[in-house]
Amino acid sequence: MGIISKEKFFETVCEIRNRKRNINNSDGDIKTSGKKYNGQNLLANILVCEECGASFRRRIERGKVVYRCATRMDKGREACENSPTIEESWIKEELA
């Protein structure tokens, strides 16, 4: 016998698959996407680059937590030139 029932296991697998595909739109609707859900970093599902439409990723630069466009991080500045780097402290101040 396992730690959890087979039923609970399959429910969990389905939920994980759904979270990998779901993102929230600005109007509150849930949209299916090929992008991953990240439960540890909720802002990654909210922040979207205005230039290329990619999500932002959280990273640490020079001891500060910042968010940067995923396209810019993966393909370089040439792929997404005008995307800003946003400090997490600024986001928290704006949301407070």
CSV table of N, CA and C in Angstrom, one decimal, residues 9-94:
chain,number,residue,atom,x,y,z
A,9,PHE,N,-3.5,10.4,-5.9
A,9,PHE,CA,-2.4,10.5,-6.8
A,9,PHE,C,-2.8,11.0,-8.2
A,10,PHE,N,-3.8,10.4,-8.8
A,10,PHE,CA,-4.2,10.9,-10.1
A,10,PHE,C,-4.8,12.3,-10.1
A,11,GLU,N,-5.5,12.6,-9.0
A,11,GLU,CA,-6.0,14.0,-8.9
A,11,GLU,C,-4.9,15.0,-8.8
A,12,THR,N,-3.8,14.6,-8.1
A,12,THR,CA,-2.7,15.5,-8.0
A,12,THR,C,-2.0,15.7,-9.4
A,13,VAL,N,-1.8,14.6,-10.1
A,13,VAL,CA,-1.2,14.6,-11.4
A,13,VAL,C,-1.9,15.5,-12.3
A,14,CYS,N,-3.3,15.4,-12.3
A,14,CYS,CA,-4.1,16.3,-13.2
A,14,CYS,C,-4.0,17.7,-12.8
A,15,GLU,N,-3.9,18.0,-11.5
A,15,GLU,CA,-3.8,19.4,-11.1
A,15,GLU,C,-2.4,20.0,-11.5
A,16,ILE,N,-1.4,19.2,-11.4
A,16,ILE,CA,0.0,19.6,-11.8
A,16,ILE,C,0.0,19.9,-13.3
A,17,ARG,N,-0.6,19.1,-14.1
A,17,ARG,CA,-0.7,19.3,-15.5
A,17,ARG,C,-1.5,20.6,-15.9
A,18,ASN,N,-2.6,20.8,-15.1
A,18,ASN,CA,-3.4,22.0,-15.4
A,18,ASN,C,-2.6,23.3,-15.0
A,19,ARG,N,-1.9,23.3,-13.9
A,19,ARG,CA,-1.1,24.4,-13.5
A,19,ARG,C,0.0,24.8,-14.4
A,20,LYS,N,0.6,23.8,-15.1
A,20,LYS,CA,1.6,24.0,-16.1
A,20,LYS,C,1.1,24.8,-17.3
A,21,ARG,N,-0.2,24.6,-17.6
A,21,ARG,CA,-0.8,25.2,-18.8
A,21,ARG,C,-1.6,26.5,-18.5
A,22,ASN,N,-2.0,26.8,-17.3
A,22,ASN,CA,-2.9,27.9,-17.0
A,22,ASN,C,-2.1,29.2,-16.6
A,23,ILE,N,-2.6,30.3,-17.1
A,23,ILE,CA,-2.1,31.6,-16.7
A,23,ILE,C,-3.3,32.5,-16.5
A,24,ASN,N,-3.2,33.5,-15.7
A,24,ASN,CA,-4.3,34.5,-15.5
A,24,ASN,C,-4.1,35.7,-16.3
A,25,ASN,N,-5.2,36.1,-17.0
A,25,ASN,CA,-5.2,37.3,-17.8
A,25,ASN,C,-5.4,38.5,-16.9
A,26,SER,N,-5.1,39.7,-17.4
A,26,SER,CA,-5.3,40.9,-16.5
A,26,SER,C,-6.8,41.1,-16.1
A,27,ASP,N,-7.7,40.6,-16.9
A,27,ASP,CA,-9.1,40.7,-16.5
A,27,ASP,C,-9.6,39.7,-15.6
A,28,GLY,N,-8.7,38.8,-15.2
A,28,GLY,CA,-9.1,37.7,-14.2
A,28,GLY,C,-9.4,36.4,-14.8
A,29,ASP,N,-9.6,36.3,-16.1
A,29,ASP,CA,-9.8,35.1,-16.8
A,29,ASP,C,-8.6,34.2,-16.8
A,30,ILE,N,-8.8,32.9,-16.8
A,30,ILE,CA,-7.7,31.9,-16.9
A,30,ILE,C,-7.6,31.5,-18.4
A,31,LYS,N,-6.3,31.6,-18.9
A,31,LYS,CA,-6.1,31.2,-20.3
A,31,LYS,C,-5.1,30.0,-20.3
A,32,THR,N,-5.3,29.1,-21.2
A,32,THR,CA,-4.4,28.0,-21.3
A,32,THR,C,-3.2,28.4,-22.2
A,33,SER,N,-2.0,28.0,-21.7
A,33,SER,CA,-0.8,28.4,-22.4
A,33,SER,C,0.2,27.2,-22.3
A,34,GLY,N,1.2,27.3,-23.1
A,34,GLY,CA,2.3,26.3,-23.0
A,34,GLY,C,3.3,26.6,-21.9
A,35,LYS,N,3.1,27.8,-21.3
A,35,LYS,CA,4.0,28.2,-20.2
A,35,LYS,C,3.7,27.5,-18.9
A,36,LYS,N,4.7,27.4,-18.1
A,36,LYS,CA,4.6,26.7,-16.8
A,36,LYS,C,4.0,27.6,-15.7
A,37,TYR,N,3.3,27.0,-14.8
A,37,TYR,CA,2.8,27.6,-13.6
A,37,TYR,C,3.9,27.5,-12.5
A,38,ASN,N,4.2,28.5,-11.8
A,38,ASN,CA,5.2,28.5,-10.8
A,38,ASN,C,4.6,29.0,-9.5
A,39,GLY,N,4.3,28.0,-8.6
A,39,GLY,CA,3.6,28.4,-7.3
A,39,GLY,C,4.5,29.1,-6.4
A,40,GLN,N,5.8,29.1,-6.5
A,40,GLN,CA,6.7,29.8,-5.6
A,40,GLN,C,6.9,31.2,-6.1
A,41,ASN,N,6.6,31.5,-7.3
A,41,ASN,CA,6.8,32.9,-7.9
A,41,ASN,C,5.6,33.3,-8.6
A,42,LEU,N,4.6,33.8,-7.8
A,42,LEU,CA,3.3,34.2,-8.4
A,42,LEU,C,3.4,35.3,-9.3
A,43,LEU,N,4.4,36.2,-9.1
A,43,LEU,CA,4.5,37.4,-10.0
A,43,LEU,C,4.9,37.0,-11.5
A,44,ALA,N,5.5,35.9,-11.6
A,44,ALA,CA,5.9,35.4,-13.0
A,44,ALA,C,4.7,35.2,-13.9
A,45,ASN,N,3.5,34.8,-13.3
A,45,ASN,CA,2.3,34.6,-14.1
A,45,ASN,C,1.6,36.0,-14.4
A,46,ILE,N,2.0,37.0,-13.6
A,46,ILE,CA,1.3,38.3,-13.8
A,46,ILE,C,2.1,39.2,-14.7
A,47,LEU,N,3.4,39.3,-14.5
A,47,LEU,CA,4.2,40.2,-15.3
A,47,LEU,C,4.5,39.7,-16.7
A,48,VAL,N,4.1,40.6,-17.7
A,48,VAL,CA,4.3,40.2,-19.1
A,48,VAL,C,5.0,41.3,-19.8
A,49,CYS,N,5.9,41.0,-20.7
A,49,CYS,CA,6.7,42.0,-21.4
A,49,CYS,C,5.8,42.7,-22.5
A,50,GLU,N,5.7,44.0,-22.5
A,50,GLU,CA,4.9,44.7,-23.4
A,50,GLU,C,5.5,44.7,-24.8
A,51,GLU,N,6.8,44.5,-24.9
A,51,GLU,CA,7.4,44.4,-26.3
A,51,GLU,C,7.2,43.1,-27.0
A,52,CYS,N,7.5,42.0,-26.3
A,52,CYS,CA,7.5,40.7,-27.0
A,52,CYS,C,6.4,39.7,-26.5
A,53,GLY,N,5.8,40.0,-25.3
A,53,GLY,CA,4.7,39.2,-24.8
A,53,GLY,C,5.2,38.0,-23.9
A,54,ALA,N,6.5,37.9,-23.7
A,54,ALA,CA,7.0,36.8,-22.9
A,54,ALA,C,6.7,37.2,-21.4
A,55,SER,N,6.7,36.1,-20.6
A,55,SER,CA,6.6,36.4,-19.1
A,55,SER,C,7.9,36.9,-18.5
A,56,PHE,N,7.9,37.5,-17.4
A,56,PHE,CA,9.1,37.9,-16.7
A,56,PHE,C,9.6,36.8,-15.8
A,57,ARG,N,10.9,36.7,-15.6
A,57,ARG,CA,11.5,35.8,-14.6
A,57,ARG,C,12.1,36.5,-13.5
A,58,ARG,N,12.1,35.8,-12.4
A,58,ARG,CA,12.7,36.3,-11.2
A,58,ARG,C,14.2,35.9,-11.1
A,59,ARG,N,15.1,36.8,-10.8
A,59,ARG,CA,16.5,36.4,-10.6
A,59,ARG,C,17.2,37.4,-9.7
A,60,ILE,N,18.4,37.1,-9.2
A,60,ILE,CA,19.1,37.9,-8.3
A,60,ILE,C,20.3,38.5,-9.1
A,61,GLU,N,20.4,39.8,-9.1
A,61,GLU,CA,21.5,40.5,-9.8
A,61,GLU,C,22.1,41.5,-8.8
A,62,ARG,N,23.4,41.4,-8.6
A,62,ARG,CA,24.1,42.3,-7.6
A,62,ARG,C,23.4,42.4,-6.3
A,63,GLY,N,22.9,41.3,-5.8
A,63,GLY,CA,22.3,41.2,-4.5
A,63,GLY,C,20.9,41.7,-4.4
A,64,LYS,N,20.3,42.1,-5.5
A,64,LYS,CA,18.9,42.5,-5.5
A,64,LYS,C,18.0,41.5,-6.3
A,65,VAL,N,16.8,41.4,-5.9
A,65,VAL,CA,15.9,40.5,-6.6
A,65,VAL,C,15.2,41.4,-7.7
A,66,VAL,N,15.3,40.9,-8.9
A,66,VAL,CA,14.7,41.7,-10.0
A,66,VAL,C,13.9,40.7,-10.9
A,67,TYR,N,13.1,41.3,-11.8
A,67,TYR,CA,12.3,40.6,-12.8
A,67,TYR,C,12.8,41.1,-14.1
A,68,ARG,N,13.0,40.1,-15.1
A,68,ARG,CA,13.4,40.5,-16.4
A,68,ARG,C,12.7,39.6,-17.4
A,69,CYS,N,12.5,40.2,-18.6
A,69,CYS,CA,11.8,39.5,-19.7
A,69,CYS,C,12.6,38.1,-20.0
A,70,ALA,N,11.8,37.1,-20.2
A,70,ALA,CA,12.4,35.7,-20.4
A,70,ALA,C,13.1,35.7,-21.8
A,71,THR,N,12.5,36.4,-22.8
A,71,THR,CA,13.1,36.5,-24.1
A,71,THR,C,14.5,37.1,-24.0
A,72,ARG,N,14.5,38.2,-23.3
A,72,ARG,CA,15.8,39.0,-23.2
A,72,ARG,C,16.8,38.1,-22.4
A,73,MET,N,16.4,37.4,-21.4
A,73,MET,CA,17.3,36.5,-20.7
A,73,MET,C,17.8,35.4,-21.6
A,74,ASP,N,16.9,34.8,-22.4
A,74,ASP,CA,17.3,33.6,-23.2
A,74,ASP,C,18.1,34.0,-24.5
A,75,LYS,N,17.6,35.0,-25.1
A,75,LYS,CA,18.1,35.3,-26.5
A,75,LYS,C,19.0,36.6,-26.5
A,76,GLY,N,19.0,37.4,-25.5
A,76,GLY,CA,19.8,38.6,-25.4
A,76,GLY,C,19.1,39.8,-25.7
A,77,ARG,N,19.8,40.9,-25.5
A,77,ARG,CA,19.1,42.3,-25.6
A,77,ARG,C,18.6,42.5,-27.0
A,78,GLU,N,19.3,42.0,-28.0
A,78,GLU,CA,18.8,42.2,-29.4
A,78,GLU,C,17.4,41.7,-29.7
A,79,ALA,N,17.1,40.6,-29.0
A,79,ALA,CA,15.7,40.0,-29.2
A,79,ALA,C,14.6,40.8,-28.5
A,80,CYS,N,14.9,41.5,-27.5
A,80,CYS,CA,13.9,42.3,-26.8
A,80,CYS,C,14.6,43.6,-26.2
A,81,GLU,N,14.8,44.6,-27.0
A,81,GLU,CA,15.7,45.7,-26.6
A,81,GLU,C,15.1,46.6,-25.5
A,82,ASN,N,13.8,46.9,-25.5
A,82,ASN,CA,13.2,47.9,-24.6
A,82,ASN,C,12.6,47.3,-23.4
A,83,SER,N,12.8,46.1,-23.1
A,83,SER,CA,12.2,45.5,-21.9
A,83,SER,C,13.0,46.0,-20.6
A,84,PRO,N,12.2,46.5,-19.6
A,84,PRO,CA,12.9,46.9,-18.4
A,84,PRO,C,13.2,45.8,-17.5
A,85,THR,N,14.1,46.1,-16.6
A,85,THR,CA,14.4,45.3,-15.4
A,85,THR,C,13.7,45.9,-14.3
A,86,ILE,N,12.9,45.1,-13.6
A,86,ILE,CA,12.0,45.7,-12.5
A,86,ILE,C,12.5,45.1,-11.2
A,87,GLU,N,12.8,45.9,-10.2
A,87,GLU,CA,13.2,45.5,-8.9
A,87,GLU,C,12.0,45.0,-8.1
A,88,GLU,N,12.1,43.9,-7.4
A,88,GLU,CA,11.0,43.4,-6.6
A,88,GLU,C,10.6,44.3,-5.5
A,89,SER,N,11.6,45.0,-4.9
A,89,SER,CA,11.2,46.0,-3.9
A,89,SER,C,10.3,47.1,-4.4
A,90,TRP,N,10.5,47.5,-5.6
A,90,TRP,CA,9.6,48.5,-6.2
A,90,TRP,C,8.2,47.9,-6.4
A,91,ILE,N,8.1,46.7,-6.9
A,91,ILE,CA,6.8,46.0,-7.1
A,91,ILE,C,6.1,45.9,-5.8
A,92,LYS,N,6.8,45.6,-4.7
A,92,LYS,CA,6.1,45.4,-3.4
A,92,LYS,C,5.6,46.8,-2.9
A,93,GLU,N,6.4,47.8,-3.1
A,93,GLU,CA,5.9,49.2,-2.7
A,93,GLU,C,4.7,49.6,-3.5
A,94,GLU,N,4.6,49.3,-4.8
A,94,GLU,CA,3.5,49.7,-5.6
A,94,GLU,C,2.2,48.9,-5.2
